[in-house]
Short mmCIF file of N, CA and C in Angstrom, two decimals:
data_model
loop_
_atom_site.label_atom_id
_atom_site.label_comp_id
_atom_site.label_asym_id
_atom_site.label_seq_id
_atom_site.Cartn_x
_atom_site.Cartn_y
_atom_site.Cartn_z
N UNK A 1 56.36 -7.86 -21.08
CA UNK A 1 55.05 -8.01 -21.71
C UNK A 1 54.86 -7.04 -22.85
N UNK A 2 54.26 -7.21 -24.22
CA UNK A 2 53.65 -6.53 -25.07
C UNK A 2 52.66 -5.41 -24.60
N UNK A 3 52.72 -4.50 -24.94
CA UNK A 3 51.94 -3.32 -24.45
C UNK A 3 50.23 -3.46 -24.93
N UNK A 4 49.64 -4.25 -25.99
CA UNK A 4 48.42 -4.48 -25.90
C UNK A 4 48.20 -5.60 -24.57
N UNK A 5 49.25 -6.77 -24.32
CA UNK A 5 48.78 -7.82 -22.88
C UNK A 5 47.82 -6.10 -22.04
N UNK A 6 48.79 -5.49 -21.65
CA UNK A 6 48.58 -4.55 -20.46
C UNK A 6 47.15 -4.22 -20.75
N UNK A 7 46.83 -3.88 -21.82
CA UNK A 7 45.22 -3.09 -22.83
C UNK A 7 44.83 -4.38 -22.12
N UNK A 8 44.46 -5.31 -22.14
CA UNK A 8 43.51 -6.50 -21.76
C UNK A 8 43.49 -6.52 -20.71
N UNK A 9 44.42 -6.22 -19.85
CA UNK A 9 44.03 -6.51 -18.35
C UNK A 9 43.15 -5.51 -18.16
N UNK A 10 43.68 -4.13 -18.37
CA UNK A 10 43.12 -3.00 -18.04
C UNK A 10 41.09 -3.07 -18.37
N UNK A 11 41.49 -3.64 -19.60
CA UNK A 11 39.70 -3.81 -19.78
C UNK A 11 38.85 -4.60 -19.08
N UNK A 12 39.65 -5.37 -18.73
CA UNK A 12 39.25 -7.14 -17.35
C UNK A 12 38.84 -6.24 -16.53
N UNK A 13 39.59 -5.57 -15.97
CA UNK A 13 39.69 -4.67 -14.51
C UNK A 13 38.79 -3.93 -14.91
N UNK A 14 38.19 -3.14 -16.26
CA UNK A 14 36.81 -2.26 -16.34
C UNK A 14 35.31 -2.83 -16.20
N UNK A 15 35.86 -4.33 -16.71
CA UNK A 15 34.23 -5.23 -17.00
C UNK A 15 34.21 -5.67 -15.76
N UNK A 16 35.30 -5.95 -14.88
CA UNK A 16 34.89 -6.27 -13.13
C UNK A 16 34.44 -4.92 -12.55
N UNK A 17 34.86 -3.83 -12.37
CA UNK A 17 34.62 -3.00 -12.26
C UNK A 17 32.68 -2.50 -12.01
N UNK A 18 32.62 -2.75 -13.63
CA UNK A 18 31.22 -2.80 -14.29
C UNK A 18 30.67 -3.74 -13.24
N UNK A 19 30.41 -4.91 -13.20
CA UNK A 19 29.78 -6.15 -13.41
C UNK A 19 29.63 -6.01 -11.21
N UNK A 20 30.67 -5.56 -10.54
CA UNK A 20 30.63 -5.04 -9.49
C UNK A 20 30.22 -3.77 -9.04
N UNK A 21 29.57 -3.60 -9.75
CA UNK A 21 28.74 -2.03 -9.60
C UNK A 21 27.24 -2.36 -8.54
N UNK A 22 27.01 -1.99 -7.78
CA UNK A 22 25.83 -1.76 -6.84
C UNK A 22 24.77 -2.19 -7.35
N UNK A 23 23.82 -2.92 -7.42
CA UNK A 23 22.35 -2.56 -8.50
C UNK A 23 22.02 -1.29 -7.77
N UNK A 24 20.73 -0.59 -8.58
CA UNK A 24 20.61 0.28 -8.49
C UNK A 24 19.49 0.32 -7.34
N UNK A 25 18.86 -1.23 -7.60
CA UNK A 25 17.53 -1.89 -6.89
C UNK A 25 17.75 -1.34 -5.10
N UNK A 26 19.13 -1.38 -4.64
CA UNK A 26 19.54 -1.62 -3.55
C UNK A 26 19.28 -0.36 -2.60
N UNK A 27 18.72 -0.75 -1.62
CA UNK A 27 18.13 1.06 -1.01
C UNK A 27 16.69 0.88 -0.39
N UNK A 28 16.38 2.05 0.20
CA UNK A 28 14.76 2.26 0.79
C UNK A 28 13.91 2.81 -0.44
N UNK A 29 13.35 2.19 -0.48
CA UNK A 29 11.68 2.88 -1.18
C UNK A 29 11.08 2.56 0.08
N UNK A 30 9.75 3.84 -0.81
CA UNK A 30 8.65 4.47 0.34
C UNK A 30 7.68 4.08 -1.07
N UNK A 31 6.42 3.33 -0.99
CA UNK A 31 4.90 3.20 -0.97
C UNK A 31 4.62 4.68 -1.22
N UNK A 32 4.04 4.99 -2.28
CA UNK A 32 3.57 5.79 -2.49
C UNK A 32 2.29 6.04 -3.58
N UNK A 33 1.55 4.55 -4.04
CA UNK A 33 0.45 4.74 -4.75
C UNK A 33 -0.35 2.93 -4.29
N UNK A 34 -1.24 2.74 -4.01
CA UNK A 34 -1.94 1.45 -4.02
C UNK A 34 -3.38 1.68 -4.51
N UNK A 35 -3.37 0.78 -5.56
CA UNK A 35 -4.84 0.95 -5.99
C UNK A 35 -5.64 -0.35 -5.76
N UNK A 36 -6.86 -0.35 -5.42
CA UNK A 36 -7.83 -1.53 -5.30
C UNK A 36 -8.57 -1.98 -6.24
N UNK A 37 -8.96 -2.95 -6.86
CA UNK A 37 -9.39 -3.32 -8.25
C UNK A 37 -9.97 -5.02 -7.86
N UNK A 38 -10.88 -5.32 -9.18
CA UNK A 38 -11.91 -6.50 -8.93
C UNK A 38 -12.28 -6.98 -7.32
N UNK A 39 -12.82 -5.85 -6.42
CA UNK A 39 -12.90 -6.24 -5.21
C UNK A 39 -14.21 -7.14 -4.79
N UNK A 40 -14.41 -7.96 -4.23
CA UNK A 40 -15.42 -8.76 -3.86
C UNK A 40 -15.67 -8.51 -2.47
N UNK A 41 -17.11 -8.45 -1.57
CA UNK A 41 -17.47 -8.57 -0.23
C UNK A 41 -18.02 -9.62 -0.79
N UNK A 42 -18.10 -10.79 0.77
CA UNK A 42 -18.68 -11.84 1.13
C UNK A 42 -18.83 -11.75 2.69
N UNK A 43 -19.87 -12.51 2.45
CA UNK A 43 -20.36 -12.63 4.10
C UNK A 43 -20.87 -14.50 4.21
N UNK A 44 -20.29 -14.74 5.09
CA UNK A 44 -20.40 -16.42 5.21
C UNK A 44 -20.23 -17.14 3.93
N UNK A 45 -19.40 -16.60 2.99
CA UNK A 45 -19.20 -17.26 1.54
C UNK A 45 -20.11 -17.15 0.54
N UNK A 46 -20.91 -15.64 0.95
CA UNK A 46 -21.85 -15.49 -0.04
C UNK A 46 -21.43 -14.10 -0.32
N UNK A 47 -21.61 -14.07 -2.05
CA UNK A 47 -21.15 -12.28 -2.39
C UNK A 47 -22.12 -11.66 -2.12
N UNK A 48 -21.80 -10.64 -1.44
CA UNK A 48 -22.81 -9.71 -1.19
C UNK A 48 -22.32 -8.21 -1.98
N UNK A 49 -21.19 -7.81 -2.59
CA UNK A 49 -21.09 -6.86 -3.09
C UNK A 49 -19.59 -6.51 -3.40
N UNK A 50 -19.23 -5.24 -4.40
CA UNK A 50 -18.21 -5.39 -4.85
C UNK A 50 -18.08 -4.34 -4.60
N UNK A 51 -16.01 -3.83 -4.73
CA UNK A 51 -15.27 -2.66 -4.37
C UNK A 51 -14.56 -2.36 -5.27
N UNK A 52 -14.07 -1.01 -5.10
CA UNK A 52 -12.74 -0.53 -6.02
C UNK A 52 -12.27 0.23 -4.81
N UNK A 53 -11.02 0.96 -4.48
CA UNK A 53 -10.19 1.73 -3.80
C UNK A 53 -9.17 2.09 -4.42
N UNK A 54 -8.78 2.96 -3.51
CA UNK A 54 -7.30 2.87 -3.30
C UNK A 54 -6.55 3.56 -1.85
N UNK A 55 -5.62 3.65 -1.53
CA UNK A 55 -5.04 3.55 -0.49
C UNK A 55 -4.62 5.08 -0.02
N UNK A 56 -5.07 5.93 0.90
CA UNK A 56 -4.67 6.78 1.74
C UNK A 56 -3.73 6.63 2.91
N UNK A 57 -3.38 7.89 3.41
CA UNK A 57 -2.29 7.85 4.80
C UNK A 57 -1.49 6.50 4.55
N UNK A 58 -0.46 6.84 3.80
CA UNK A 58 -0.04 5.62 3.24
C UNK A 58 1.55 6.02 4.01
N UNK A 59 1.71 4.53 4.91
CA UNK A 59 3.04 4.85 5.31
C UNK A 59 3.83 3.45 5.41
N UNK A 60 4.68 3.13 4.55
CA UNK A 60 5.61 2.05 4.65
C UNK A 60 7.25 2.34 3.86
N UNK A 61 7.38 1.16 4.02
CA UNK A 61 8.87 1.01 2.95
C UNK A 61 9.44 -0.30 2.77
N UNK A 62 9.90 -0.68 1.57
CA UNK A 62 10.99 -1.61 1.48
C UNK A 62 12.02 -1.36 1.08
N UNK A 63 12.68 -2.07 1.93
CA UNK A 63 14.01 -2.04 2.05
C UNK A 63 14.80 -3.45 1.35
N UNK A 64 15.76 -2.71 0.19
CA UNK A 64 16.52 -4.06 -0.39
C UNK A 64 17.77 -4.34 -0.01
N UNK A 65 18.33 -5.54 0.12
CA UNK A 65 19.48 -5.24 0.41
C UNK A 65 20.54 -6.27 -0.18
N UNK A 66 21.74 -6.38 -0.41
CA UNK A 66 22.35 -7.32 -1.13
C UNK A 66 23.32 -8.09 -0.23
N UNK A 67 23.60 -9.17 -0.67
CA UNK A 67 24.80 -10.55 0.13
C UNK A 67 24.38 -10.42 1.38
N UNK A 68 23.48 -11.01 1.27
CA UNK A 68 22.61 -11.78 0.56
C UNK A 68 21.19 -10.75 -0.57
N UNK A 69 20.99 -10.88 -1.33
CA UNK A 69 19.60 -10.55 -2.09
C UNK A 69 18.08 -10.75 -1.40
N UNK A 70 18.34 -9.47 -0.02
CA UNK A 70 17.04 -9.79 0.48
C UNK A 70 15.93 -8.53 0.28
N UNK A 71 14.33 -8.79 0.90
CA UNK A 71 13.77 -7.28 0.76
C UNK A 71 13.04 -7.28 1.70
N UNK A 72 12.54 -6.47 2.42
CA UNK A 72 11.56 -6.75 4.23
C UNK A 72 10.88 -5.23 3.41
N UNK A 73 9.27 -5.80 4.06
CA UNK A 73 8.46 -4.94 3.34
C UNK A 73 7.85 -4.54 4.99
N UNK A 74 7.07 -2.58 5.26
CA UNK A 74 6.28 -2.58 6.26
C UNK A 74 5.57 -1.63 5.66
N UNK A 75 4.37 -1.78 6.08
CA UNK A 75 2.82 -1.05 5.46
C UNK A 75 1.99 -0.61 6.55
N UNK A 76 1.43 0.47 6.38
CA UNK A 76 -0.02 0.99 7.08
C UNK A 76 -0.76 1.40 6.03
N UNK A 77 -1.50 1.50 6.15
CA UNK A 77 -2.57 2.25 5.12
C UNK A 77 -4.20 2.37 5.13
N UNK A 78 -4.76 3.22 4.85
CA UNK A 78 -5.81 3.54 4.70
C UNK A 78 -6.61 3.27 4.05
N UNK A 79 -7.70 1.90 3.62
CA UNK A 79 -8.59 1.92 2.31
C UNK A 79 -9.91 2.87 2.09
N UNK A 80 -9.60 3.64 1.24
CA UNK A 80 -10.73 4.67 1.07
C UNK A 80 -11.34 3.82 -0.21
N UNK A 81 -12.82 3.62 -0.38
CA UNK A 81 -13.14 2.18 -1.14
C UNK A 81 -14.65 2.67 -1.86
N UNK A 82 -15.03 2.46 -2.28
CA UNK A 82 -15.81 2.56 -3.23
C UNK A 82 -16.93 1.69 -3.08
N UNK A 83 -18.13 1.04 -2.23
CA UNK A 83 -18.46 -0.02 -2.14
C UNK A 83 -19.69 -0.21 -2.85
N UNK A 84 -20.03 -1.32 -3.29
CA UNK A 84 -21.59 -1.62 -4.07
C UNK A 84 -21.99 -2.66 -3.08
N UNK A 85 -23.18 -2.42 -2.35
CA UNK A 85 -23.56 -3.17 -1.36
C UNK A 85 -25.08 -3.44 -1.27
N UNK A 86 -25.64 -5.11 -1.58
CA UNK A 86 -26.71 -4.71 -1.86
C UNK A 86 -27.81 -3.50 -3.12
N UNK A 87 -27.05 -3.52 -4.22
CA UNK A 87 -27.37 -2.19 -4.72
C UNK A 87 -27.16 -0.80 -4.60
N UNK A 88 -26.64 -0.74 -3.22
CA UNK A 88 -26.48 0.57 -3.00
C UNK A 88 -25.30 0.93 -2.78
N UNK A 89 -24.32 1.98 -3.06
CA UNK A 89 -23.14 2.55 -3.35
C UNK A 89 -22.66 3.41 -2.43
N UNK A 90 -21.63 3.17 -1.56
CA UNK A 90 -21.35 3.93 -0.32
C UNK A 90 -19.78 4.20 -0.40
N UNK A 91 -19.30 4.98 0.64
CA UNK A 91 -17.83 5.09 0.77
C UNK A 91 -17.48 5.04 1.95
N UNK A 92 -16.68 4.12 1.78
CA UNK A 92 -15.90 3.75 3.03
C UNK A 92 -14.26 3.90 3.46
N UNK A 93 -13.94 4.24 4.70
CA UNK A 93 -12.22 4.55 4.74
C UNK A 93 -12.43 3.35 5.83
N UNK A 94 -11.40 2.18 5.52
CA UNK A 94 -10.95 1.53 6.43
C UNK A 94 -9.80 1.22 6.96
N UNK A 95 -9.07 1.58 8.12
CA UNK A 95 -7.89 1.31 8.44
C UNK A 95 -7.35 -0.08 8.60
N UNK A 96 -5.95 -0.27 7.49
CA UNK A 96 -6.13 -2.05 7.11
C UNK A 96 -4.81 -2.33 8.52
N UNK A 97 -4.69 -3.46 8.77
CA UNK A 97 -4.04 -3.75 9.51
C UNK A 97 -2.38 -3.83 8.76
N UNK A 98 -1.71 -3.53 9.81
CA UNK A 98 -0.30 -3.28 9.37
C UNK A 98 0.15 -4.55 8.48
N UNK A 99 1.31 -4.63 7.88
CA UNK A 99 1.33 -5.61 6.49
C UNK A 99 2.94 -5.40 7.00
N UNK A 100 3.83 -6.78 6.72
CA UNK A 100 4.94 -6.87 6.67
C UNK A 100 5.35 -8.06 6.21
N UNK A 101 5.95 -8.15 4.96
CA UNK A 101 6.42 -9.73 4.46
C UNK A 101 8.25 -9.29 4.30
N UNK A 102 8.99 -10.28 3.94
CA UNK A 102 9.96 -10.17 3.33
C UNK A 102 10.55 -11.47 2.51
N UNK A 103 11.47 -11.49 1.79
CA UNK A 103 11.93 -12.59 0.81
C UNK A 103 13.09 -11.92 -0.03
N UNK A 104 13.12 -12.55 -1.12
CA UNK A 104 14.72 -12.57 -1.80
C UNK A 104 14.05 -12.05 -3.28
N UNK A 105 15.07 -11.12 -4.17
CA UNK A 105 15.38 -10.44 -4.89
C UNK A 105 15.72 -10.92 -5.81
N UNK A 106 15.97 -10.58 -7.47
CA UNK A 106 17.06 -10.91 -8.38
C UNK A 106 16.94 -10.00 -9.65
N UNK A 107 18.19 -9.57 -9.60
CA UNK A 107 17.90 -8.52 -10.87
C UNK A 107 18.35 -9.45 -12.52
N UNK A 108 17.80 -9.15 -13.38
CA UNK A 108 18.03 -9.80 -15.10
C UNK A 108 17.80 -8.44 -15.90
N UNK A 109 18.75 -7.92 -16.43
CA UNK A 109 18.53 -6.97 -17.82
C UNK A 109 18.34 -6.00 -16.83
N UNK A 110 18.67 -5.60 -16.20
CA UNK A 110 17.86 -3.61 -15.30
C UNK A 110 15.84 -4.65 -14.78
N UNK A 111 15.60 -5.75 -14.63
CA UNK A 111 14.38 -5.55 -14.37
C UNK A 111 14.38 -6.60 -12.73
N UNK A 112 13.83 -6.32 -12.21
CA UNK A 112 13.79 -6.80 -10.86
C UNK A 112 12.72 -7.70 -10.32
N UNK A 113 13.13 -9.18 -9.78
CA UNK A 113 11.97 -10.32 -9.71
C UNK A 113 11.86 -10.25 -8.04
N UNK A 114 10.94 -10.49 -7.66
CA UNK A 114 10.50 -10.83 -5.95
C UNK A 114 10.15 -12.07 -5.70
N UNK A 115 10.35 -12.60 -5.24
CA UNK A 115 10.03 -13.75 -4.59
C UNK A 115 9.63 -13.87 -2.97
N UNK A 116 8.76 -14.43 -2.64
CA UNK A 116 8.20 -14.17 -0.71
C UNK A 116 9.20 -15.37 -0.49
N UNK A 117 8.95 -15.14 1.16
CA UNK A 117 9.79 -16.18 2.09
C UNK A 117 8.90 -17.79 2.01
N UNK A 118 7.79 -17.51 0.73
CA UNK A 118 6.83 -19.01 1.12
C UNK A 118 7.33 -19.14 -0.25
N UNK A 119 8.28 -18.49 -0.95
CA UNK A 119 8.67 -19.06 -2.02
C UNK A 119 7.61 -18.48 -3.30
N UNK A 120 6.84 -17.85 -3.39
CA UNK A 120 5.62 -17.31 -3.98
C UNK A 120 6.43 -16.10 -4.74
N UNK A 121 6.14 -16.24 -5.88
CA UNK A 121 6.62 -14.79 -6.80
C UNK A 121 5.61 -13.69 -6.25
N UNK A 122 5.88 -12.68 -6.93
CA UNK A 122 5.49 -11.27 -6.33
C UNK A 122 5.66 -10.92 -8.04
N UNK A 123 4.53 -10.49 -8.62
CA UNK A 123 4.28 -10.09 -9.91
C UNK A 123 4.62 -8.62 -10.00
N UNK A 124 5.59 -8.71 -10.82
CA UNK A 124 6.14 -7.07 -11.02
C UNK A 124 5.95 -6.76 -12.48
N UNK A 125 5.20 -5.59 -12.08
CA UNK A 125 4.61 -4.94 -13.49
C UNK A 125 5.41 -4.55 -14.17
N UNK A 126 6.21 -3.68 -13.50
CA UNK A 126 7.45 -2.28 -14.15
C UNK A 126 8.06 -2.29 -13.51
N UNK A 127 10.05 -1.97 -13.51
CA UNK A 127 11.02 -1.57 -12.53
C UNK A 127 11.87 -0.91 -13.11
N UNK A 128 11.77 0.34 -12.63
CA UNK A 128 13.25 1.17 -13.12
C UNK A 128 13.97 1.00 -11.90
N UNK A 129 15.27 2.45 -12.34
CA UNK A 129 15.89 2.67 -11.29
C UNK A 129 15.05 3.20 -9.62
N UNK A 130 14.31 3.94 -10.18
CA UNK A 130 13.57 4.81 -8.97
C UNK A 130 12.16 4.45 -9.04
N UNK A 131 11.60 3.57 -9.13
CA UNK A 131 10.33 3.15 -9.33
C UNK A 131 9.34 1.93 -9.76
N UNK A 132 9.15 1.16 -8.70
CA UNK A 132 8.67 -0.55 -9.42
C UNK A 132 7.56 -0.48 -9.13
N UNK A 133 6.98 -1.10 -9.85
CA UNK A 133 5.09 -1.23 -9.29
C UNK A 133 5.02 -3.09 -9.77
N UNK A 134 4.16 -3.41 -8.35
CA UNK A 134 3.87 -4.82 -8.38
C UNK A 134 2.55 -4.98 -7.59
N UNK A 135 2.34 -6.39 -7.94
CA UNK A 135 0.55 -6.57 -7.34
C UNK A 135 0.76 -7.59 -6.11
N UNK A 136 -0.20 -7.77 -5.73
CA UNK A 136 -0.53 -8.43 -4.64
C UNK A 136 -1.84 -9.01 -4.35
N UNK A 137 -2.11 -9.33 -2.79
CA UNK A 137 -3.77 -9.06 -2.81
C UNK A 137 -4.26 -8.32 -1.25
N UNK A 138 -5.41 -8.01 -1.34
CA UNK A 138 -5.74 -7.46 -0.31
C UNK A 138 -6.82 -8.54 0.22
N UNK A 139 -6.73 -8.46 1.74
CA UNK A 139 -7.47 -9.48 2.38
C UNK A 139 -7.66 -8.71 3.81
N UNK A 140 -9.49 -8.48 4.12
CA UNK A 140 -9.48 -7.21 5.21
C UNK A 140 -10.87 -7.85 5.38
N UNK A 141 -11.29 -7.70 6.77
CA UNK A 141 -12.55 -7.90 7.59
C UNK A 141 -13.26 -6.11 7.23
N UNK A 142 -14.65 -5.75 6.84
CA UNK A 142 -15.07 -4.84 7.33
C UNK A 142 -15.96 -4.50 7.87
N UNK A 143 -16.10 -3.64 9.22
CA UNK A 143 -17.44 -4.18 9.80
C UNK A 143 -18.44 -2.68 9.14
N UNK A 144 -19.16 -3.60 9.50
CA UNK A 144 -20.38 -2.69 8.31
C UNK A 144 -21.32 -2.30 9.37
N UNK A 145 -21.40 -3.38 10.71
CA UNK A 145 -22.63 -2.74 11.91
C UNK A 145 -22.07 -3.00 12.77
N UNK A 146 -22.64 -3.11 14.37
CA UNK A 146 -21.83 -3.21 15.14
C UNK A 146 -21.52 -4.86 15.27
N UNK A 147 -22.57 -5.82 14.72
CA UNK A 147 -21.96 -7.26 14.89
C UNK A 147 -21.91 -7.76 13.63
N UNK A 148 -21.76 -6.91 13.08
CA UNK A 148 -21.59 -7.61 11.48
C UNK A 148 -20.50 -6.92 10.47
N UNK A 149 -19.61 -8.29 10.10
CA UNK A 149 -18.37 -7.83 9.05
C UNK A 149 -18.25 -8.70 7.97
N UNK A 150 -17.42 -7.76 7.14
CA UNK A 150 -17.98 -8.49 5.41
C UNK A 150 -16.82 -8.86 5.11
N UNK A 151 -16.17 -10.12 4.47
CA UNK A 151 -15.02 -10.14 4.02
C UNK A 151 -14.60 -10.12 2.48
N UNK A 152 -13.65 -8.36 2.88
CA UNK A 152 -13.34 -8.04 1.61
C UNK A 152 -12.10 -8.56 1.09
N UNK A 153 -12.09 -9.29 -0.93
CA UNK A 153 -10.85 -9.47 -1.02
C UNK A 153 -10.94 -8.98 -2.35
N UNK A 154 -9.55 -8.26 -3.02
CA UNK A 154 -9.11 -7.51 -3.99
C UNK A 154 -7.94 -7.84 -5.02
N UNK A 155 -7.87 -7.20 -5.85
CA UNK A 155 -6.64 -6.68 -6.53
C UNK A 155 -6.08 -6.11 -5.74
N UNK A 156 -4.42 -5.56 -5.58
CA UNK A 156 -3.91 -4.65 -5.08
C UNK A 156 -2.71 -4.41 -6.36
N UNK A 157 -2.75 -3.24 -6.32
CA UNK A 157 -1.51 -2.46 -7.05
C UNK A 157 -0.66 -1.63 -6.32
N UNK A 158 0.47 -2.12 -5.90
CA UNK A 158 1.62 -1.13 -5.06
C UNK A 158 2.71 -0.55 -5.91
N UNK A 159 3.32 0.61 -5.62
CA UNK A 159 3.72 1.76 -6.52
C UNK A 159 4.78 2.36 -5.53
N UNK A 160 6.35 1.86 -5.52
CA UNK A 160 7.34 2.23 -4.51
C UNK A 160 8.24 2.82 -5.18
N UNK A 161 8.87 4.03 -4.65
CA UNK A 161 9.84 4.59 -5.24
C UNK A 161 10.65 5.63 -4.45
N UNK A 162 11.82 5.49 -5.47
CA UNK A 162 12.89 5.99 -4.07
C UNK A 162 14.10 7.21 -4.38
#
């Protein structure tokens, strides 16, 4: 063989190399920012008042993983909330019920797409190596007396990084 043939393989063997490299996507993130935004209370399908938050005692993670391109999400968290109720402006911490979805992955250019197991995209704002932020929604009963609860639903902004 000609001594450039050898140069071509050798570069084959660098761009496989390359092209077989890990994403970077692949790994645990930990939840570490959720914000609450355009929040609505209703009570029997009537608005009764609006929220902003964001999320305390915040404990989850997703986990990505490849061959297959999957991601399993688990959440606790705290809504510390901002409420307009009736006119009047209160604060509330509500403990939301635990949260766990999972679905499939795909990386294009360094940026990273989600997709749920109902087939539903997952809107991703930003993705680096160490840091993606994507939205969602929030959907939470709160009881406001002892026989009465308001149903709150939101923006959510989640903020994972690893």
């Amino acid at each position: 063989p000609r001594p450039d043939e050898g140069n071509t393989e050798n570069t084959e063997e660098s761009n496989n190399e390359e092209e077989n490299q890990p994403s970077p996507f692949i790994g645990t993130w930990d939840y570490t920012e959720i914000l609450l935004s355009n929040g609505t209370l209703s009570f029997m399908n009537n608005n009764a008042g609006t929220f902003i938050g964001s999320g305390s005692s915040i404990v989850g993670k997703v986990v990505l993983t490849e061959n297959p391109n999957r991601y399993t999400t688990n959440l606790v968290f705290t809504a510390d909330l901002n409420i307009t109720f009736f006119g009047q402006t209160q604060q509330q911490s509500v403990p939301v019920d635990p949260q766990t979805s999972s679905g499939t992955w795909t990386e294009n250019n360094g940026e990273i797409s989600l997709t749920d197991d109902s087939g539903n995209p997952i809107a991703v704002i930003s993705s680096t190596e160490n840091r993606i932020v994507f939205t969602g929604n929030f959907n939470q009963q709160l009881q406001v007396g002892p026989q009465f609860a308001l149903d709150a639903n939101a923006d959510v902004q989640f903020t994972i990084e690893k």
